[in-house]
Amino acid sequence: MLCMSRELNVLGACPLDCPDTCSWVVTVRDGEAVRLRGNPGQPYTKGALCVKVNRYLEHTKAADRILYPLRRVGPKGSGRFERITWDEALDEIAERLTAIIDEYGGEAIWPYQGTGTLGYIQGETGQAGRRLWNALGASYHDLNICSRAGNVGLTRTNGAPGGMDPESFAHSRLILLWGTNTLTSGHHLWKFIQQARSAGAHVVAIDPVRTRTADQADEHLAIRPGTDAALALALMHVVLDEGAQDREFLEKHTNGWPDFEREIRKYPPSVAAEITGIPEQDIRALGVRLAHTRPTGIRATMGIQRHQGGGTAMRVIAAIPGVTGDWRHLGGGVAYSTSGHVPIRADVRLELLPHPVRTLTMTRLAEGLADTEHPVKCLWVYAANPLGSTSDQNRVRAGLAREDLFTVVMEQFPTDTVDYADIVLPATMQTEHIDLHAGYGHMYLMWNEPAVAPPGECLSTTETFRRVARRLGLTDPSLYDSDLEIAGQLLSRDHPALAGITVERLRREGWARLTYPDPFLPFADGFPTRSGKLEFPGAGEGYVPPLSASADGPYKLALVTPAAHTFLNTVFANNPELVRRAGAPHILVHEKDAADRGLSDGQRVRVFNGNGEVTLELRVSDRVAQGVVATTKGNWPKLSPGGANVNVLVDERDADMGRGAVYHDNLVEIAPLP
Ligand SMILES: Nc1nc2c(c(=O)[nH]1)N[C@H]1C(S)=C(S)[C@@H](COP(=O)(O)OP(=O)(O)OC[C@H]3O[C@@H](n4cnc5c(=O)[nH]c(N)nc54)[C@H](O)[C@@H]3O)O[C@H]1N2
Ligand SMILES: Nc1nc2c(c(=O)[nH]1)N[C@H]1C(S)=C(S)[C@@H](COP(=O)(O)OP(=O)(O)OC[C@H]3O[C@@H](n4cnc5c(=O)[nH]c(N)nc54)[C@H](O)[C@@H]3O)O[C@H]1N2
Ligand code: SF4
Ligand SMILES: [Mo]
């Protein structure tokens, strides 16, 4: 904390689910936060936040902020509540939980934690609350909604999900931005890309949508959704045609090359062109460039893997630097998420578990709530907005409407999910609680010191769970550890990358780089697999087609639903200025597809499939190819026309690995609104 007369500057970190985890400075005057800006001294943030979080202070003071515990008085979904005291809330919670555990066992509780904050102390990366759930024997919540298929795919190839240090893109000579919208979903990487460009690097965006990132790239390949593995195989095919494979790297550091080489041979550019919709000559040209440009850095993020073949796509893309030997070079390799490099492990105190418990999967909420054999009787939602964010919204809504389901929601704002709560508990925001963070797009740990007192009766996640534990009469001392004690425990692991990083140092300096060697070449000398080598996909493991490859049913258009520029998932989609800037919820449609359906630009349309329908404004656009339509995630259903957002259209269907969700792999049709 730096003191300047009556003003204090407090160092903190952005808690949101964004790779950049910015370091920020809150200026506090007379107990009130008056200014928020990016920390200019932090090497990744370099002083800038983003269009969303520039409004974070305004958001903490918003008129619709939930400030007191609430009890439902209307029917489920009506959003009618009365204010109650914390004592009343805790009494009711203790009574209901005890009765549920007595009758159905602890596993009838689903602790549904989301990505509202990624903090290690208050949020999902540390599995905040898990100590309490273990003490109660609650079901295990598998938070797989975001990046799991890709993580599993990468791990099968490399032994770990972590890859390049994103800062090393400054040294790349060819950069593939693959299924990633850098300028929207984590823009701080752009500085490093620009550095590479000023030294002559060529930047290629591979995306079904011509995004604002694609606009800024040197080249855009408009790939058909879900066909990335075929493109990756064809690029490697050209590398082999050029004789440019790194034979020494293949020999020394990889396993399974003969089978994988045969797989590559099945996908010459002509075959991949048919599958991906990218002209054969463009595939060949990029293949030649890849063959002869070292280092090539591939930024491939979550967009690629929200498909039924998404895990395989990442597994195959990860094979590219195994063939080119790019892992030897600074600026070469693949960067998906750096979270695998963070040696902090959630300390969830498994010894508190009375017996092994079942796992309930975040991407399968509708299915879980419909289970009558082993019913969920308490849904405890925190830092999540499933009615806005999870698949198959109509079935989720039906589950939440169950009268016999006791639903508690810890929230900052009156979301659609809150409308279905029995009890609502007011939650602190980032300027009001302590937390420890790591980026998933950089190599730093970040500290968040509270800057101001919580408004109303808001409590942090940790304090809420301490109070619930006390009301339930639980005795294990670890349930009552303070936030600073938890921070010390999280950092106590004996790992070289944490050397010299203490709570005291983080509180003083605000951030610390993980103490890996710098420059960081994670796989130059081997891989963290059992064999110590990169494991190539086996015969037949090369390409899993998307749903849209079999569009012979009534729904013909492949829908992708990526990040919105002005929201962060559903966070900020109630901020009037950011809603205004987003414009009406809309869908981009190719002019031929619009014409075929007699639709015109600016018209309100029904977008529908067997799961449901959503009302959107149609925008005729050359940003998508024929057969592909695109909208964005994040709008609040109740603030949208028709009371639904695009997740009414998304199947509750698994990707090929880790039961990841298929947000960009659904078929729809469009018709005029009646
Ligand atoms: N502004 C903003 N930033 C965000 C978020 C947000 O909601 N808003 N969300 C945050 C979160 S939770 C996450 S996980 C990340 C996600 O950010 P990203 O990793 O960027 O993922 P998406 O936004 O899902 O998709 C990225 C791009 O992939 C494209 N895409 C879709 N399908 C395919 C495909 O089959 N192949 C290829 N090559 N491309 C495809 C989409 O059109 C999109 O432009 O961003 C974070 N940052
Ligand atoms: N169609 C479509 N849907 C998607 C995606 C997509 O690409 N397309 N992407 C998916 C992805 S990548 C993700 S990660 C998920 C995200 O899905 P969720 O994890 O449900 O995240 P959000 O919808 O942002 O809801 C987070 C909520 O947490 C609250 N919150 C924030 N901080 C705190 C806190 O400290 N304490 C408490 N108690 N609450 C807090 C916020 O107010 C917000 O309402 O959405 C997925 N949904
Ligand atoms: S959302 Fe991302 S870019 Fe914006 S402040 Fe947070 S970490 Fe930084
Ligand atoms: Mo995410």
XYZ file of C-alpha atoms and ligand atoms in Angstrom, residues 15-17 56 59 112-119 122-124 143-147 302-303 305-306 362 381-391 409-418 425-430 433 435 440 459-461 464 559-563 568-572 574 631-634 636 645-648 650 661-664 666, ligand 2:
133
model
C -10.481 -11.618 -10.797
C -12.302 -12.392 -14.033
C -11.972 -15.453 -16.217
C -15.352 -2.167 -12.630
C -19.997 -1.779 -11.358
C -21.991 -25.540 -8.215
C -18.995 -23.236 -8.394
C -18.322 -21.140 -11.489
C -15.693 -18.908 -12.974
C -16.959 -15.526 -11.684
C -13.651 -15.203 -9.887
C -10.542 -17.254 -10.573
C -8.995 -16.458 -7.186
C -12.148 -16.813 -2.939
C -12.603 -18.521 -6.262
C -12.440 -21.509 -8.527
C -15.623 -27.520 -13.188
C -14.983 -28.549 -16.792
C -17.050 -25.912 -18.590
C -14.319 -23.833 -20.142
C -11.109 -25.450 -21.308
C -10.461 -22.268 -26.132
C -12.503 -21.536 -29.270
C -12.117 -27.074 -28.413
C -15.790 -26.171 -27.887
C -20.675 -28.709 -14.586
C -24.425 -21.793 -6.737
C -21.476 -19.471 -6.258
C -19.605 -17.305 -8.759
C -21.699 -18.900 -11.485
C -24.672 -17.939 -13.581
C -25.755 -21.245 -15.067
C -29.020 -19.944 -16.476
C -26.982 -17.613 -18.666
C -23.883 -19.685 -19.273
C -24.558 -23.399 -19.454
C -25.927 -25.485 -22.284
C -27.001 -18.468 -4.635
C -24.077 -16.340 -3.472
C -24.105 -13.345 -5.825
C -23.260 -9.725 -6.475
C -26.091 -9.065 -8.958
C -29.700 -10.219 -9.536
C -28.986 -12.656 -12.362
C -31.485 -15.018 -13.975
C -30.071 -17.745 -11.722
C -30.714 -15.628 -8.623
C -26.330 -14.369 -0.020
C -24.673 -11.026 -0.886
C -21.108 -11.444 -2.138
C -18.166 -9.084 -2.024
C -16.445 -7.838 -5.168
C -12.725 -7.812 -5.837
C -11.719 -8.964 -0.304
C -7.217 -12.924 -2.987
C -3.631 -18.413 -17.471
C -19.368 -11.169 2.713
C -16.515 -12.886 0.921
C -16.721 -16.524 -0.149
C -19.556 -17.001 4.194
C -23.559 -21.795 -35.157
C -20.545 -20.442 -33.241
C -21.035 -18.417 -30.037
C -17.706 -16.958 -28.854
C -16.743 -14.160 -26.452
C -16.954 -11.251 -19.655
C -19.167 -14.328 -19.843
C -22.358 -12.957 -18.243
C -20.490 -10.434 -16.087
C -21.219 -6.794 -17.108
C -26.318 -5.710 -16.804
C -23.350 -14.609 -32.353
C -21.759 -14.073 -28.932
C -22.168 -15.401 -25.392
C -23.003 -13.437 -22.266
C -28.656 -12.088 -19.619
C -29.972 -16.142 -24.740
C -28.159 -18.274 -27.268
C -27.580 -21.123 -24.821
C -31.162 -22.296 -25.437
C -26.654 -25.373 -27.327
C -19.039 -28.384 -23.748
C -19.847 -27.918 -27.452
C -20.696 -24.212 -27.532
C -19.470 -23.761 -31.106
C -24.593 -26.759 -32.988
N -22.785 -19.967 -25.689
C -21.673 -20.006 -24.962
N -21.766 -20.166 -23.626
C -20.636 -20.216 -22.906
C -19.362 -20.113 -23.497
C -19.290 -19.959 -24.906
O -18.202 -19.881 -25.493
N -20.472 -19.897 -25.597
N -18.241 -20.133 -22.721
C -18.290 -20.840 -21.466
C -17.154 -20.485 -20.614
S -15.636 -20.451 -21.351
C -17.271 -20.253 -19.309
S -15.861 -20.065 -18.396
C -18.605 -20.239 -18.681
C -18.762 -19.269 -17.518
O -19.927 -19.562 -16.843
P -20.069 -19.175 -15.311
O -18.972 -19.825 -14.562
O -21.455 -19.446 -14.894
O -19.721 -17.601 -15.302
P -20.623 -16.292 -15.482
O -21.776 -16.521 -16.373
O -19.711 -15.182 -15.824
O -21.209 -16.023 -14.038
C -20.359 -15.685 -12.990
C -21.189 -15.043 -11.898
O -20.363 -14.955 -10.743
C -20.607 -13.729 -10.093
N -19.388 -13.432 -9.318
C -18.273 -12.814 -9.721
N -17.369 -12.750 -8.717
C -17.927 -13.352 -7.657
C -17.480 -13.596 -6.318
O -16.379 -13.229 -5.914
N -18.342 -14.268 -5.513
C -19.564 -14.667 -5.931
N -20.332 -15.331 -5.072
N -20.016 -14.418 -7.176
C -19.204 -13.781 -8.021
C -20.913 -12.759 -11.201
O -21.717 -11.697 -10.724
C -21.635 -13.647 -12.223
O -23.020 -13.560 -12.118
O -19.581 -19.873 -19.660
C -19.630 -20.762 -20.721
N -20.736 -20.390 -21.561
